[in-house]
Coordinates of C-alpha atoms in Angstrom, one line a residue:
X1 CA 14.9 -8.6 -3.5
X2 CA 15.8 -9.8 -0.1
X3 CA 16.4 -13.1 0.6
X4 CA 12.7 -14.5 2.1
X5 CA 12.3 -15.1 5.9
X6 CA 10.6 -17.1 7.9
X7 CA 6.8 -17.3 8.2
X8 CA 4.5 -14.2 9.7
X9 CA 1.1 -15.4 11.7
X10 CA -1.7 -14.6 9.4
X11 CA -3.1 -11.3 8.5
X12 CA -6.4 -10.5 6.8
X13 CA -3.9 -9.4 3.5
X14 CA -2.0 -12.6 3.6
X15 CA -5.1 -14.4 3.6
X16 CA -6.5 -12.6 0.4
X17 CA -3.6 -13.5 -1.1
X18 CA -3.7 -17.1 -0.3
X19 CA -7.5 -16.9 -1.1
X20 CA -6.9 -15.7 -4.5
X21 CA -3.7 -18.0 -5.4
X22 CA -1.0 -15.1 -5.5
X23 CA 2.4 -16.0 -4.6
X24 CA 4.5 -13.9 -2.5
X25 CA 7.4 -13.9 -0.7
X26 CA 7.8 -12.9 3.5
X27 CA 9.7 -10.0 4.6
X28 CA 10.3 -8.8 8.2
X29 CA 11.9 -5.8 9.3
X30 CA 12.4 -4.0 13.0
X31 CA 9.7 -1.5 12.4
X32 CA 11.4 2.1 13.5
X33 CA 8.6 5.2 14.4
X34 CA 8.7 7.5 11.5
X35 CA 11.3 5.2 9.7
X36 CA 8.5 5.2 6.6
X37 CA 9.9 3.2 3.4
X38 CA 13.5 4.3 3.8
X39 CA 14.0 2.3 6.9
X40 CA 12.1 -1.0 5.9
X41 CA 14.1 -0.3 2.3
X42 CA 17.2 -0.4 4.1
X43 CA 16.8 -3.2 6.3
X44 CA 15.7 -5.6 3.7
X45 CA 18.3 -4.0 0.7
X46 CA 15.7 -3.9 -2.0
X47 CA 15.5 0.0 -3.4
X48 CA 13.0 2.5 -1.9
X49 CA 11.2 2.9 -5.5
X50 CA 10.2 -1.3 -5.2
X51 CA 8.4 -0.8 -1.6
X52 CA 5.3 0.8 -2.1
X53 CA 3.1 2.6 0.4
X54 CA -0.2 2.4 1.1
X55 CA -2.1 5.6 2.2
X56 CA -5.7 5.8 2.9
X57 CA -6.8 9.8 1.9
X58 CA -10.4 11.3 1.5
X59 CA -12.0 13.5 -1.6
X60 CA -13.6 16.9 -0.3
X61 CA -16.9 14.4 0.2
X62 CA -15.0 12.5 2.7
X63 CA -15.1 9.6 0.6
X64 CA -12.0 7.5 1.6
X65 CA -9.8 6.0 -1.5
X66 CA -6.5 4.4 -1.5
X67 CA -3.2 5.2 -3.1
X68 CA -0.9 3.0 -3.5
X69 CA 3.1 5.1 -4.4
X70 CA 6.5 4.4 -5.0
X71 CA 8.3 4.6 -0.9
X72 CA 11.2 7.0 -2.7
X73 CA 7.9 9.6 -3.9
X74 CA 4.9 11.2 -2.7
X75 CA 0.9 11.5 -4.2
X76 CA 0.7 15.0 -6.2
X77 CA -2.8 15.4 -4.4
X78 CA -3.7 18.1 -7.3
X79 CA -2.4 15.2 -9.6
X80 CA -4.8 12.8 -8.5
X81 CA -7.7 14.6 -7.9
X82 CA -7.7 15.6 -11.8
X83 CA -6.9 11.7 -13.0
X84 CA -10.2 10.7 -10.5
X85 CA -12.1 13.5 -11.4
X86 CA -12.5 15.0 -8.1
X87 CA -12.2 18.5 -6.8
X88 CA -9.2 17.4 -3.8
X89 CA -8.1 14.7 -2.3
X90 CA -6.1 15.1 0.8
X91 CA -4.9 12.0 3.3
X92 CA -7.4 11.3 6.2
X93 CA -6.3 11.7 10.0
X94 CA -4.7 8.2 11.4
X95 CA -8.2 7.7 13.5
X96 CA -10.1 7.5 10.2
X97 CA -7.6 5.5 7.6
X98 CA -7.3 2.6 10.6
X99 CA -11.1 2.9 10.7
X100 CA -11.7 2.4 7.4
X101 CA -9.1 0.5 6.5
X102 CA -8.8 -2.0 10.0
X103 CA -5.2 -1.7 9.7
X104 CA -3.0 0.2 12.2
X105 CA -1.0 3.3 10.4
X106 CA 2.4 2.4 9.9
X107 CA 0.7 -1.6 8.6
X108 CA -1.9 -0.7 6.1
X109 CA -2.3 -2.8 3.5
X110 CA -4.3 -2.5 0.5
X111 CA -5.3 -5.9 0.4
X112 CA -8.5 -7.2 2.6
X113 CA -9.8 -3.4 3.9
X114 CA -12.3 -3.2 6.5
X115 CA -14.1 -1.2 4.4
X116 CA -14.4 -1.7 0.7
X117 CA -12.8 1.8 -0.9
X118 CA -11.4 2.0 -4.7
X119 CA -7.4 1.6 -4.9
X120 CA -5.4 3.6 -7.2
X121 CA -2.0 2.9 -8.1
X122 CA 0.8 5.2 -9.4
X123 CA 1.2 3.8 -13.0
X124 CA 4.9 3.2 -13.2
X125 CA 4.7 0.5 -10.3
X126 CA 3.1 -1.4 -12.6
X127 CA 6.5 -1.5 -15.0
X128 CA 8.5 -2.9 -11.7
X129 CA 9.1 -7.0 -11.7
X130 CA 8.4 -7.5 -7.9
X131 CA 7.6 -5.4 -5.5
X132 CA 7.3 -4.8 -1.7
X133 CA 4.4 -3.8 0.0
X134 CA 2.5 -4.1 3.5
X135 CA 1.4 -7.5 4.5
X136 CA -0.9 -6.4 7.2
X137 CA 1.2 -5.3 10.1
X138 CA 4.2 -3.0 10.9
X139 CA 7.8 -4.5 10.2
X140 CA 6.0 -7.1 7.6
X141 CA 5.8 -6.8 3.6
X142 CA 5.2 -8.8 1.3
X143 CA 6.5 -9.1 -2.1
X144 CA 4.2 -9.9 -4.7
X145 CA 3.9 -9.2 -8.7
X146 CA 3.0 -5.7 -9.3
X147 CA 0.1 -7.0 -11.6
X148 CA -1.9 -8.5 -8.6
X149 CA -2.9 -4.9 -7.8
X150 CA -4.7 -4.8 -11.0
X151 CA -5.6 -7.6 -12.0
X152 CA -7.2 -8.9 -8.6
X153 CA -7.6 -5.9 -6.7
X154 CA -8.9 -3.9 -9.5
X155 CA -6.4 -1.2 -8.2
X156 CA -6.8 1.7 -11.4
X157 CA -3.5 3.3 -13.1
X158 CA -2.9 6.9 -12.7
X159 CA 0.0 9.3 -13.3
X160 CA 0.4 11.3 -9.9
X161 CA 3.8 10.8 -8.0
X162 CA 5.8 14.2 -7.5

C-alpha cells in the first residue's frame, strides 16, 4: 500500500466513513483523462487488482445498481445479470451514473450515493487485506478493509469479473 498522504477536504464518502467509525488511509494521485485504474495504480505503486472501480450500470428496467470490480478486470454483464437475476445489465451513460450517484464519472464512490441503489461487489475483492477505492473525487482513494463493503454497505458477493 502506498505510503498515506496528507489530508483531502471532505467528501460525502469520507464522511460515511467517519460516520460509521471505518478507518482508512488518504491517497492522492494526478488524475490523467482516461488513465482509469492503471494510472492511479501506478502513481500510488499498489497493484491494479487492489484498486477497485466503481461503476454505476442499469438493468433492462433502468433500474441503476452498482458494481464495484477489481481496476485489472471488467463486469461480465451476462455474468451479473444471471447472479442478480435480471435479464441485462449494461453501464448507464455518464449523464445518468453522476445523476444518480452525485459523483462526477472518473470520482464515483460507492459510499454516500445521491440516490440509494443496491451495490454488488465482485467476490474475490472480499479475499484482499486492503484495498483502494474512490474517496469521492477524481485523483483521491481511499484505502479501507475490503469487509466495510459488506458489512456496512451491505454491498452483495457475486462471481462476475471477465
Amino acid at each position: 500500500m502506498a505510503k498515506k498522504t496528507a489530508h483531502v477536504s471532505e467528501t460525502p464518502a469520507t464522511q460515511w466513513l467517519r460516520r460509521h467509525g471505518v478507518a482508512y488511509s488518504e491517497h492522492v494521485y494526478d488524475y490523467v483523462e482516461h488513465g482509469g485504474t492503471s494510472e492511479s495504480a501506478r502513481q500510488l505503486g499498489v497493484s491494479e487488482h487492489a484498486v477497485v472501480k466503481t461503476l454505476v450500470m442499469q438493468n433492462e428496467k433502468g433500474d441503476r445498481l452498482v458494481v464495484l470490480m477489481h481496476g485489472d478486470k471488467q463486469v461480465s454483464t451476462k455474468k451479473l445479470a444471471r447472479a442478480i437475476r435480471t435479464k441485462s445489465v449494461e453501464p448507464c451513460s455518464t449523464d445518468a451514473a453522476e445523476r444518480a450517484s452525485g459523483y462526477q464519472v472518473g470520482g464515483t464512490s460507492p459510499f454516500a450515493t445521491r440516490k440509494a441503489m443496491p451495490v454488488y461487489v465482485e467476490s474475490t475483492i472480499l479475499e484482499l487485506d486492503t484495498i483502494c477505492i474512490n474517496g469521492g473525487r477524481r485523483g483521491y482513494l481511499v484505502g479501507i478493509a475490503p469487509g466495510v463493503l459488506t458489512e456496512l454497505l451491505g454491498a452483495k458477493p457475486v462471481a462476475c469479473a471477465l
